[in-house]
Amino acid sequence: MIWVTAVLAGGFMLIIRRHEQEQQVLLRSFEEAAIRTLNHHRHDWMNDLQILYGYIQLGKIDKAVHCVERIKERMNQESKISKLGIPSLVFYLQSFRTSNSNLELEIAVDHDMQLDKLSPQDGVDLAAVIMQTIRAYQYSGRVSWGDTRKLLLSLRQEGADIIVSFEEDGSMGDPEMLKQQIYNVVQGKKMKAEQLHPSQASFQLRVPCES
């Protein structure tokens, strides 16, 4: 009995130690991703400020005003993303540009769009589906070296439903294959995937809100 107890205690401690190591690896990975995201945003802001300063020095007021409006619009969009209410999705969208992907993601969020109307599980499911769908676009088709494809992700309210649209800009590979991948992603989830155009790789998710 003493030997069995010692073996069980040793095995239990080994499991705890391994779990702690895995948690440390995940935490380190998250911290590194957060640092990359902050550095990327800082670099973007510095570029914008340098351009604005250059216009002011040259006396090009019209271009300076246009630059300020562009900065305000980007700040507005980032604010809307940060208020979506699902932390994992917010972090994924805000850090996507640091992933060195050949897919350029443009995000449009309706005013005051918040996903906290969904139940916690539906919110987790929706975040997972959005991320997996973006990855499906990211790895679909082929692109030449240096080329970048664009994907517009938009979130809006339509009646009692939340609509998440994915619209391609350029070739995204085989629409039918992408359609099958997206339909597989939403299988078993409380949402419906719809293809917007039969010949294009553009889709939308319709997610019912809880009353």
Tab-separated table of C-alpha atoms in Angstrom:
chain	number	residue	atom	x	y	z
A	1	MET	CA	0.000	0.000	0.000
A	2	ILE	CA	2.859	2.371	0.810
A	3	TRP	CA	4.504	1.603	-2.542
A	4	VAL	CA	1.242	2.140	-4.462
A	5	THR	CA	0.610	5.396	-2.632
A	6	ALA	CA	4.126	6.610	-3.421
A	7	VAL	CA	3.725	5.738	-7.115
A	8	LEU	CA	0.355	7.508	-7.306
A	9	ALA	CA	1.739	10.563	-5.506
A	10	GLY	CA	4.744	10.649	-7.849
A	11	GLY	CA	2.510	10.337	-10.907
A	12	PHE	CA	0.221	13.076	-9.630
A	13	MET	CA	3.151	15.439	-9.046
A	14	LEU	CA	4.485	14.659	-12.544
A	15	ILE	CA	1.115	15.531	-14.085
A	16	ILE	CA	0.979	18.815	-12.136
A	17	ARG	CA	4.544	19.718	-13.160
A	18	ARG	CA	3.820	18.954	-16.827
A	19	HIS	CA	0.617	20.996	-16.684
A	20	GLU	CA	2.517	23.941	-15.179
A	21	GLN	CA	5.146	23.713	-17.929
A	22	GLU	CA	2.454	23.716	-20.621
A	23	GLN	CA	0.804	26.733	-18.999
A	24	GLN	CA	4.142	28.560	-18.941
A	25	VAL	CA	4.692	27.824	-22.640
A	26	LEU	CA	1.199	29.112	-23.494
A	27	LEU	CA	1.696	32.218	-21.365
A	28	ARG	CA	5.076	32.931	-22.989
A	29	SER	CA	3.555	32.498	-26.446
A	30	PHE	CA	0.729	34.892	-25.558
A	31	GLU	CA	3.153	37.461	-24.154
A	32	GLU	CA	5.336	37.303	-27.277
A	33	ALA	CA	2.266	37.738	-29.519
A	34	ALA	CA	1.110	40.706	-27.423
A	35	ILE	CA	4.556	42.330	-27.678
A	36	ARG	CA	4.614	41.841	-31.474
A	37	THR	CA	1.147	43.387	-31.739
A	38	LEU	CA	2.087	46.422	-29.622
A	39	ASN	CA	5.304	46.937	-31.593
A	40	HIS	CA	3.430	46.679	-34.886
A	41	HIS	CA	0.834	49.257	-33.805
A	42	ARG	CA	3.578	51.549	-32.495
A	43	HIS	CA	5.370	51.280	-35.856
A	44	ASP	CA	2.140	52.139	-37.713
A	45	TRP	CA	1.498	55.178	-35.525
A	46	MET	CA	5.063	56.410	-35.985
A	47	ASN	CA	4.720	56.116	-39.780
A	48	ASP	CA	1.441	58.049	-39.714
A	49	LEU	CA	2.934	60.786	-37.534
A	50	GLN	CA	5.987	61.113	-39.790
A	51	ILE	CA	3.762	61.456	-42.873
A	52	LEU	CA	1.568	64.016	-41.104
A	53	TYR	CA	4.608	65.980	-39.932
A	54	GLY	CA	5.983	65.974	-43.481
A	55	TYR	CA	2.758	67.394	-44.902
A	56	ILE	CA	2.715	70.114	-42.232
A	57	GLN	CA	6.328	71.074	-42.964
A	58	LEU	CA	5.575	71.291	-46.697
A	59	GLY	CA	2.466	73.351	-46.049
A	60	LYS	CA	0.208	70.767	-47.722
A	61	ILE	CA	-2.748	71.398	-45.433
A	62	ASP	CA	-5.298	69.477	-47.530
A	63	LYS	CA	-3.167	66.327	-47.441
A	64	ALA	CA	-2.497	66.799	-43.727
A	65	VAL	CA	-6.239	67.027	-43.048
A	66	HIS	CA	-6.823	63.887	-45.149
A	67	CYS	CA	-4.097	62.090	-43.175
A	68	VAL	CA	-5.717	63.073	-39.865
A	69	GLU	CA	-9.112	61.848	-41.098
A	70	ARG	CA	-7.547	58.523	-42.089
A	71	ILE	CA	-5.953	58.187	-38.638
A	72	LYS	CA	-9.282	59.008	-36.948
A	73	GLU	CA	-11.078	56.390	-39.041
A	74	ARG	CA	-8.535	53.717	-38.134
A	75	MET	CA	-8.771	54.643	-34.442
A	76	ASN	CA	-12.560	54.412	-34.697
A	77	GLN	CA	-12.412	50.950	-36.261
A	78	GLU	CA	-9.909	49.688	-33.690
A	79	SER	CA	-12.155	51.018	-30.930
A	80	LYS	CA	-15.123	49.121	-32.388
A	81	ILE	CA	-13.075	45.913	-32.570
A	82	SER	CA	-11.963	46.281	-28.950
A	83	LYS	CA	-15.625	46.527	-27.855
A	84	LEU	CA	-16.805	43.327	-29.547
A	85	GLY	CA	-16.928	41.589	-26.176
A	86	ILE	CA	-15.066	38.330	-26.954
A	87	PRO	CA	-11.436	38.691	-25.761
A	88	SER	CA	-9.996	35.859	-27.875
A	89	LEU	CA	-11.565	37.277	-31.046
A	90	VAL	CA	-10.519	40.862	-30.234
A	91	PHE	CA	-6.902	39.809	-29.704
A	92	TYR	CA	-6.875	37.666	-32.853
A	93	LEU	CA	-8.214	40.454	-35.067
A	94	GLN	CA	-5.958	43.134	-33.595
A	95	SER	CA	-2.854	40.951	-33.884
A	96	PHE	CA	-3.582	39.462	-37.331
A	97	ARG	CA	-1.452	42.035	-39.165
A	98	THR	CA	1.627	40.881	-37.224
A	99	SER	CA	1.323	37.301	-38.522
A	100	ASN	CA	3.216	38.041	-41.784
A	101	SER	CA	0.343	36.512	-43.734
A	102	ASN	CA	-0.143	36.839	-47.497
A	103	LEU	CA	-3.762	37.699	-46.675
A	104	GLU	CA	-4.559	41.349	-45.930
A	105	LEU	CA	-7.540	41.516	-43.606
A	106	GLU	CA	-9.790	44.578	-43.684
A	107	ILE	CA	-12.341	44.811	-40.872
A	108	ALA	CA	-15.595	46.784	-40.826
A	109	VAL	CA	-17.684	46.781	-37.646
A	110	ASP	CA	-21.063	48.499	-37.362
A	111	HIS	CA	-21.436	51.225	-34.748
A	112	ASP	CA	-21.976	49.843	-31.218
A	113	MET	CA	-21.782	46.240	-32.468
A	114	GLN	CA	-21.196	44.039	-29.417
A	115	LEU	CA	-21.239	40.273	-29.318
A	116	ASP	CA	-21.934	40.009	-25.586
A	117	LYS	CA	-25.603	39.518	-26.472
A	118	LEU	CA	-24.660	35.951	-27.297
A	119	SER	CA	-24.475	33.277	-24.635
A	120	PRO	CA	-20.907	32.537	-23.436
A	121	GLN	CA	-20.784	29.267	-25.408
A	122	ASP	CA	-22.204	30.831	-28.576
A	123	GLY	CA	-19.627	33.614	-28.252
A	124	VAL	CA	-16.803	31.088	-27.970
A	125	ASP	CA	-18.188	29.170	-30.959
A	126	LEU	CA	-18.514	32.306	-33.075
A	127	ALA	CA	-14.960	33.420	-32.284
A	128	ALA	CA	-13.630	29.975	-33.208
A	129	VAL	CA	-15.617	29.898	-36.462
A	130	ILE	CA	-14.440	33.378	-37.508
A	131	MET	CA	-10.802	32.489	-36.827
A	132	GLN	CA	-11.036	29.127	-38.616
A	133	THR	CA	-12.798	30.733	-41.592
A	134	ILE	CA	-10.064	33.360	-41.920
A	135	ARG	CA	-7.473	30.572	-41.836
A	136	ALA	CA	-9.399	28.742	-44.570
A	137	TYR	CA	-9.140	31.844	-46.757
A	138	GLN	CA	-5.526	32.318	-45.739
A	139	TYR	CA	-4.434	28.898	-46.943
A	140	SER	CA	-6.749	28.533	-49.942
A	141	GLY	CA	-5.459	28.961	-53.475
A	142	ARG	CA	-2.002	29.947	-54.591
A	143	VAL	CA	-0.371	33.351	-54.851
A	144	SER	CA	2.795	34.521	-56.555
A	145	TRP	CA	5.756	35.515	-54.430
A	146	GLY	CA	5.157	38.940	-52.903
A	147	ASP	CA	1.478	39.089	-53.848
A	148	THR	CA	-1.133	39.841	-51.198
A	149	ARG	CA	-4.803	38.931	-51.288
A	150	LYS	CA	-7.458	40.966	-49.498
A	151	LEU	CA	-10.383	39.773	-47.411
A	152	LEU	CA	-13.071	42.090	-46.056
A	153	LEU	CA	-14.546	40.922	-42.752
A	154	SER	CA	-17.671	42.823	-41.714
A	155	LEU	CA	-19.922	42.466	-38.676
A	156	ARG	CA	-23.386	43.996	-38.517
A	157	GLN	CA	-26.769	43.584	-36.867
A	158	GLU	CA	-29.718	42.520	-39.008
A	159	GLY	CA	-32.921	42.301	-37.025
A	160	ALA	CA	-32.418	39.721	-34.294
A	161	ASP	CA	-29.397	38.198	-36.072
A	162	ILE	CA	-25.703	38.998	-36.167
A	163	ILE	CA	-24.287	38.851	-39.693
A	164	VAL	CA	-20.596	38.159	-40.250
A	165	SER	CA	-19.555	38.547	-43.898
A	166	PHE	CA	-16.375	37.417	-45.639
A	167	GLU	CA	-15.891	39.043	-49.054
A	168	GLU	CA	-12.943	38.270	-51.293
A	169	ASP	CA	-10.928	40.796	-53.277
A	170	GLY	CA	-9.046	38.745	-55.843
A	171	SER	CA	-8.811	34.998	-56.368
A	172	MET	CA	-9.185	32.852	-53.263
A	173	GLY	CA	-8.847	29.512	-55.004
A	174	ASP	CA	-11.680	27.049	-55.593
A	175	PRO	CA	-14.962	28.535	-54.200
A	176	GLU	CA	-16.536	25.085	-53.873
A	177	MET	CA	-13.641	23.730	-51.834
A	178	LEU	CA	-13.675	26.818	-49.610
A	179	LYS	CA	-17.456	26.478	-49.260
A	180	GLN	CA	-17.085	22.903	-48.033
A	181	GLN	CA	-14.411	23.938	-45.524
A	182	ILE	CA	-16.584	26.730	-44.119
A	183	TYR	CA	-19.680	24.520	-43.939
A	184	ASN	CA	-17.630	21.933	-42.039
A	185	VAL	CA	-16.466	24.637	-39.607
A	186	VAL	CA	-20.026	25.692	-38.699
A	187	GLN	CA	-21.359	22.147	-38.449
A	188	GLY	CA	-22.938	21.590	-35.039
A	189	LYS	CA	-22.839	25.323	-34.185
A	190	LYS	CA	-25.879	27.579	-33.677
A	191	MET	CA	-25.237	29.545	-36.861
A	192	LYS	CA	-25.741	29.198	-40.600
A	193	ALA	CA	-23.232	29.719	-43.406
A	194	GLU	CA	-24.456	31.129	-46.728
A	195	GLN	CA	-22.574	31.679	-49.974
A	196	LEU	CA	-23.141	35.240	-51.213
A	197	HIS	CA	-22.302	34.637	-54.881
A	198	PRO	CA	-22.273	31.178	-56.546
A	199	SER	CA	-19.084	31.860	-58.513
A	200	GLN	CA	-17.189	33.745	-55.817
A	201	ALA	CA	-15.571	32.806	-52.540
A	202	SER	CA	-17.726	35.210	-50.503
A	203	PHE	CA	-19.757	33.921	-47.556
A	204	GLN	CA	-21.696	35.131	-44.552
A	205	LEU	CA	-22.538	33.684	-41.166
A	206	ARG	CA	-25.992	34.290	-39.725
A	207	VAL	CA	-26.001	34.010	-35.932
A	208	PRO	CA	-29.272	34.266	-33.976
A	209	CYS	CA	-29.101	36.367	-30.798
A	210	GLU	CA	-30.716	35.275	-27.592
A	211	SER	CA	-33.860	37.231	-26.776
